[in-house]
Every structure is written in structure tokens, then in C-alpha cells.
Coordinates of C-alpha atoms in Angstrom, one line a residue:
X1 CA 25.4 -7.7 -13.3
X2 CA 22.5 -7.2 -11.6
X3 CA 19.9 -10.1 -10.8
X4 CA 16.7 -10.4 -12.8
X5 CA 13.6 -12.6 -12.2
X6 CA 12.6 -14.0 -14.8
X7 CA 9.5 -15.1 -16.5
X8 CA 8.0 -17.1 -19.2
X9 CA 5.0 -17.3 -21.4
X10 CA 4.6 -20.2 -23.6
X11 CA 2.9 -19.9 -27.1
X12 CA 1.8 -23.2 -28.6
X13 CA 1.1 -22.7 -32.3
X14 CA -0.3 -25.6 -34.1
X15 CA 0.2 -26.3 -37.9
X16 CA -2.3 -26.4 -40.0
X17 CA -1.8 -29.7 -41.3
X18 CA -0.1 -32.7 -39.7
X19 CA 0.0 -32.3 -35.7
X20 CA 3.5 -30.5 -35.6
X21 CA 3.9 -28.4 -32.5
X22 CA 6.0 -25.5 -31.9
X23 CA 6.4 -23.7 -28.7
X24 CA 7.6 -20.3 -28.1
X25 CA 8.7 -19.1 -24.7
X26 CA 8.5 -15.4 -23.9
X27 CA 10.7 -14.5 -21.6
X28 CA 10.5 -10.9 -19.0
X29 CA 13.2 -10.0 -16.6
X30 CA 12.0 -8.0 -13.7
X31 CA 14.6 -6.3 -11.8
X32 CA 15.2 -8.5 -8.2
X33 CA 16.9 -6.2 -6.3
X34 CA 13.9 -3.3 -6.9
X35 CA 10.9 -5.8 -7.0
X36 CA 11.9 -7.4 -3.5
X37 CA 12.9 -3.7 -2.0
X38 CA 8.7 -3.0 -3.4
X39 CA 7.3 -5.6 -1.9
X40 CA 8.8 -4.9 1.3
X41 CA 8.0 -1.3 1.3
X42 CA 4.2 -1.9 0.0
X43 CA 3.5 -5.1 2.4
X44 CA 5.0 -2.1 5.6
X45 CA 2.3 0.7 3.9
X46 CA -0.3 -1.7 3.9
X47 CA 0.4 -3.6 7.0
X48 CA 1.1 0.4 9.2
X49 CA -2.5 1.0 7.3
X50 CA -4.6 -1.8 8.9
X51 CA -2.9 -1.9 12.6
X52 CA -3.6 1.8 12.7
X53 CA -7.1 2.4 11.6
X54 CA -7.8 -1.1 13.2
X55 CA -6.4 0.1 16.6
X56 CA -8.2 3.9 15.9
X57 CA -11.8 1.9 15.2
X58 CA -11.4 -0.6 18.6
X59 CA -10.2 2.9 20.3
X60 CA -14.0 4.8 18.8
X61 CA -15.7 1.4 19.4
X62 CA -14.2 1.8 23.1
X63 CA -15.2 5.3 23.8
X64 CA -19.1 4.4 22.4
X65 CA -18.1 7.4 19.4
X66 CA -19.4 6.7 15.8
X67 CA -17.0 4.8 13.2
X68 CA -16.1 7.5 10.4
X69 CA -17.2 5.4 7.1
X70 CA -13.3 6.2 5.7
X71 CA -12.0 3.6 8.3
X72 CA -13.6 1.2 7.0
X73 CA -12.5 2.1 3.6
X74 CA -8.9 2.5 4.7
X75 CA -8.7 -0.9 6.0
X76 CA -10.1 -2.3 2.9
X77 CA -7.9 -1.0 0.3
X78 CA -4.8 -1.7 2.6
X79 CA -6.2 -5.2 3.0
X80 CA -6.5 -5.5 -0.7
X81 CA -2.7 -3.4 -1.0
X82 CA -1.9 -6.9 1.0
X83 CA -3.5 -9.5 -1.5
X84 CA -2.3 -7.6 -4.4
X85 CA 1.3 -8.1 -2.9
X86 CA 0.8 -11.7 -1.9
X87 CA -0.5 -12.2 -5.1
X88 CA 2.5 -11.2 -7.0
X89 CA 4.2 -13.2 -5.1
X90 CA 2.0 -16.5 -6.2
X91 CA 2.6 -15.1 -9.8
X92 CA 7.0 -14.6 -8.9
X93 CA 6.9 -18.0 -7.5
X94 CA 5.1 -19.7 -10.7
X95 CA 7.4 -17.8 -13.0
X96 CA 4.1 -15.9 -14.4
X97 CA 4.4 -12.4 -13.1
X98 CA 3.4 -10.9 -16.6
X99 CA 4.3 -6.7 -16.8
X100 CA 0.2 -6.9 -18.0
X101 CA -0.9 -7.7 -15.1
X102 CA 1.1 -6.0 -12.2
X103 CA 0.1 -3.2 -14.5
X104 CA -3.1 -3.6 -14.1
X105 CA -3.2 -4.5 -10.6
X106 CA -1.4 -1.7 -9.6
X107 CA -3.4 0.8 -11.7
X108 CA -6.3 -0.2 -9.7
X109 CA -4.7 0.0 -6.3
X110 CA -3.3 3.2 -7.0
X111 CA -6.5 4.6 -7.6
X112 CA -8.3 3.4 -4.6
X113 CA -5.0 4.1 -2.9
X114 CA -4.9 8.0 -4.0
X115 CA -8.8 8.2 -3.0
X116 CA -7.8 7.0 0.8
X117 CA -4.8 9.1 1.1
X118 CA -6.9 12.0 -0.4
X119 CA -9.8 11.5 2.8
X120 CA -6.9 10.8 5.1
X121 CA -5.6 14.0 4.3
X122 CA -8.5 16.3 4.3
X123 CA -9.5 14.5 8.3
X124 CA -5.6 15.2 9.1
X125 CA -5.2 18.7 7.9
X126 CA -8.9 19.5 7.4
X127 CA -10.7 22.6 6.4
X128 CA -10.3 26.3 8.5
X129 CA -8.3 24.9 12.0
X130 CA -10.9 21.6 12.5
X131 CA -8.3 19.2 11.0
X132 CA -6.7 16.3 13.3
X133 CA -3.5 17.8 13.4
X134 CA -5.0 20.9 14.1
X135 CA -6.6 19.6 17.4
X136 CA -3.2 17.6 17.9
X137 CA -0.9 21.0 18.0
X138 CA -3.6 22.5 20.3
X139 CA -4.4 20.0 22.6
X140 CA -1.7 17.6 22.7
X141 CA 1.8 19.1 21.3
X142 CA 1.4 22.3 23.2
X143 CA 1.5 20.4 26.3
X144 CA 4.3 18.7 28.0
X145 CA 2.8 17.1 31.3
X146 CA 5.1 15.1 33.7
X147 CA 5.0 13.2 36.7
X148 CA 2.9 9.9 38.1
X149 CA -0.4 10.8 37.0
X150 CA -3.3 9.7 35.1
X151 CA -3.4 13.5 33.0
X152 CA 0.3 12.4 31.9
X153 CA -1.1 9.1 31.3
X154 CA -4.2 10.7 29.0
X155 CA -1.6 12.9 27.6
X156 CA 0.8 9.9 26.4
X157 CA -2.2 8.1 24.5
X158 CA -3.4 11.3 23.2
X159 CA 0.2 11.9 21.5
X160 CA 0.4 8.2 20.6
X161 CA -2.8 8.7 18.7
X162 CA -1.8 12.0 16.8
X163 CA 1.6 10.3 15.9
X164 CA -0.6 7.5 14.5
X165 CA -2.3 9.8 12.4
X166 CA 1.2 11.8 11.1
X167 CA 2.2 8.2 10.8
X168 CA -1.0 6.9 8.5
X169 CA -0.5 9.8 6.1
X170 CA 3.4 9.6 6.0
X171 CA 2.7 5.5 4.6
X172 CA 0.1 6.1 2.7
X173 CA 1.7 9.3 0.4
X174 CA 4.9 6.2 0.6
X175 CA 2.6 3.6 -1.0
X176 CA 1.2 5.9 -3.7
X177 CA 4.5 6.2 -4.7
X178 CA 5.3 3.0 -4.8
X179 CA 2.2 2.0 -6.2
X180 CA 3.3 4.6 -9.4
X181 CA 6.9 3.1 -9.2
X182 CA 5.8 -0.6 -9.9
X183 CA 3.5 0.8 -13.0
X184 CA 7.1 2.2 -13.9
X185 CA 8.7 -0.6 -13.7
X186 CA 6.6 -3.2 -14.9
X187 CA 5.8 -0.8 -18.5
X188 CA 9.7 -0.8 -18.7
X189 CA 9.8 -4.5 -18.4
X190 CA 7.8 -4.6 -21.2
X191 CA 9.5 -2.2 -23.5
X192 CA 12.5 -4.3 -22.2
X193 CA 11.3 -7.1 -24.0
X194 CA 9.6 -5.7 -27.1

């Protein structure tokens, strides 16, 4: 048998004479095993999110180059991928994650998530050959320096930075579908239930 978490909802109906009280408690079971694996995997998206585009905006800030405005916004919706996790976890913790919410939530997330991964992926594979990965096969993956010297040196950060970028769009297609998954998940909770 498989662990659930599980969660109650209290009803308090009140009679319409005398002060009899009845409570009904509502109970859902969220799977443990797949709501922990989740949370693991979303909290790795979201954290891979904000240390690389905060590392690519000190690395622009560095080299006196303009901010693109999507950094910005990729470091806000992975911030907010963060307190939307944190936040279920307030809600596991109080035995009031409701399948509503987390619905909700994630609905939201998923949308500004999609919108971020849709940017990252027209800078990374851009239009007609001026795409980041585009520059990166040139520039960087067609060469293979070696020896003590700064070019080699150059050439390591330059391939560190196009990984970065592979790396960004590989966690962020991950969290979209994870961010589908727990609207899956919570909806079959529900219907669980009903």
C-alpha cells in the first residue's frame, strides 16, 4: 500500500434551532511518494533557474552590456516557482493542501512558466543562425583549445556559459512538465474523493 498525505476540511453546519453542532471532515489523499518526488524536481527547476540567469545578469552587469528585460522575468517566475513550492509545503504541513488550490496555483505558474520557456527558447535557438546556440556551435563547440593559456581560459567560460544556456532550457521544458503533472494530480485527487 502505497503512502498518502492526507488532508482535512472541516464543515461546521449549524441547526436551525437549538445550538446543535455537527462537523463534517473532508478528507483528500495526495499521493506521498509522487508529491515529494514533485517538490523536489520543481524546487531543482526553479532553484537551476535563478543561479543561472542570476550568474548570466552579474556576468552582462560585469562586461558593462545591457540586461535583456527576459532575465529579469526569468528570475521572477522561478522565484515565484519557489514560493509556490514552499507554499505547498505550509499548506502539507497544516494538513490543508486542498486539490483547489494547488490547481490553481499551478495553473498560474504554468502559464508564466510556458511564457519564460517560450523567450528562452526563441534567444537559445533564435531566428535564421542568430540564436545562442547558434553562436555557441560556431564560436565555442567548434573549438577545442588546450594548454596554459588565458584563450583556453576564455574558451572554458565561454563553454560554461553555453552549457548554462542548454542547461536553462533543459529545466525549464522539465518544470513545465511538472508544472502540468501536479494539475494531473491534484484534479485526480479530487475525482478521488468525489
Amino acid at each position: 500500500m502505497s503512502e498518502s498525505i492526507d488532508v482535512e476540511r472541516r464543515y461546521d453546519y449549524h441547526a436551525a434551532r437549538g445550538h446543535r453542532h455537527a462537523t463534517r471532515i473532508h478528507k483528500y489523499r495526495w499521493p506521498a511518494v509522487q508529491l515529494n518526488f514533485w517538490i523536489v524536481i520543481m524546487l531543482a527547476a526553479a532553484c537551476t533557474w535563478i543561479g543561472i540567469f542570476a550568474t548570466l545578469v552579474q556576468t552582462q552587469q560585469r562586461l558593462v552590456l545591457h540586461v535583456p528585460w527576459y532575465f529579469a522575468y526569468i528570475l521572477t517566475v522561478a522565484s515565484l516557482g519557489v514560493t509556490f513550492v514552499l507554499a505547498i509545503l505550509g499548506l502539507i504541513f497544516q494538513r490543508r493542501l486542498l486539490p483547489s488550490i494547488v490547481m490553481i496555483g499551478a495553473f498560474m505558474m504554468f502559464v508564466l512558466w510556458v511564457v519564460a520557456l517560450v523567450v528562452l527558447s526563441i534567444e537559445l535557438f533564435g531566428d535564421s543562425g542568430a540564436g545562442v546556440a547558434t553562436n555557441c556551435n560556431l564560436s565555442v563547440f567548434n573549438q577545442n583549445p588546450i594548454g596554459l593559456s588565458t584563450s583556453t581560459l576564455a574558451w572554458m567560460q565561454q563553454k560554461s556559459i553555453c552549457q548554462s544556456w542548454q542547461a536553462a532550457f533543459a529545466f525549464g521544458l522539465v518544470g513545465a512538465i511538472f508544472l502540468f503533472w501536479i494539475m494531473v494530480m491534484a484534479y485526480q485527487v479530487f475525482a478521488d474523493d468525489v
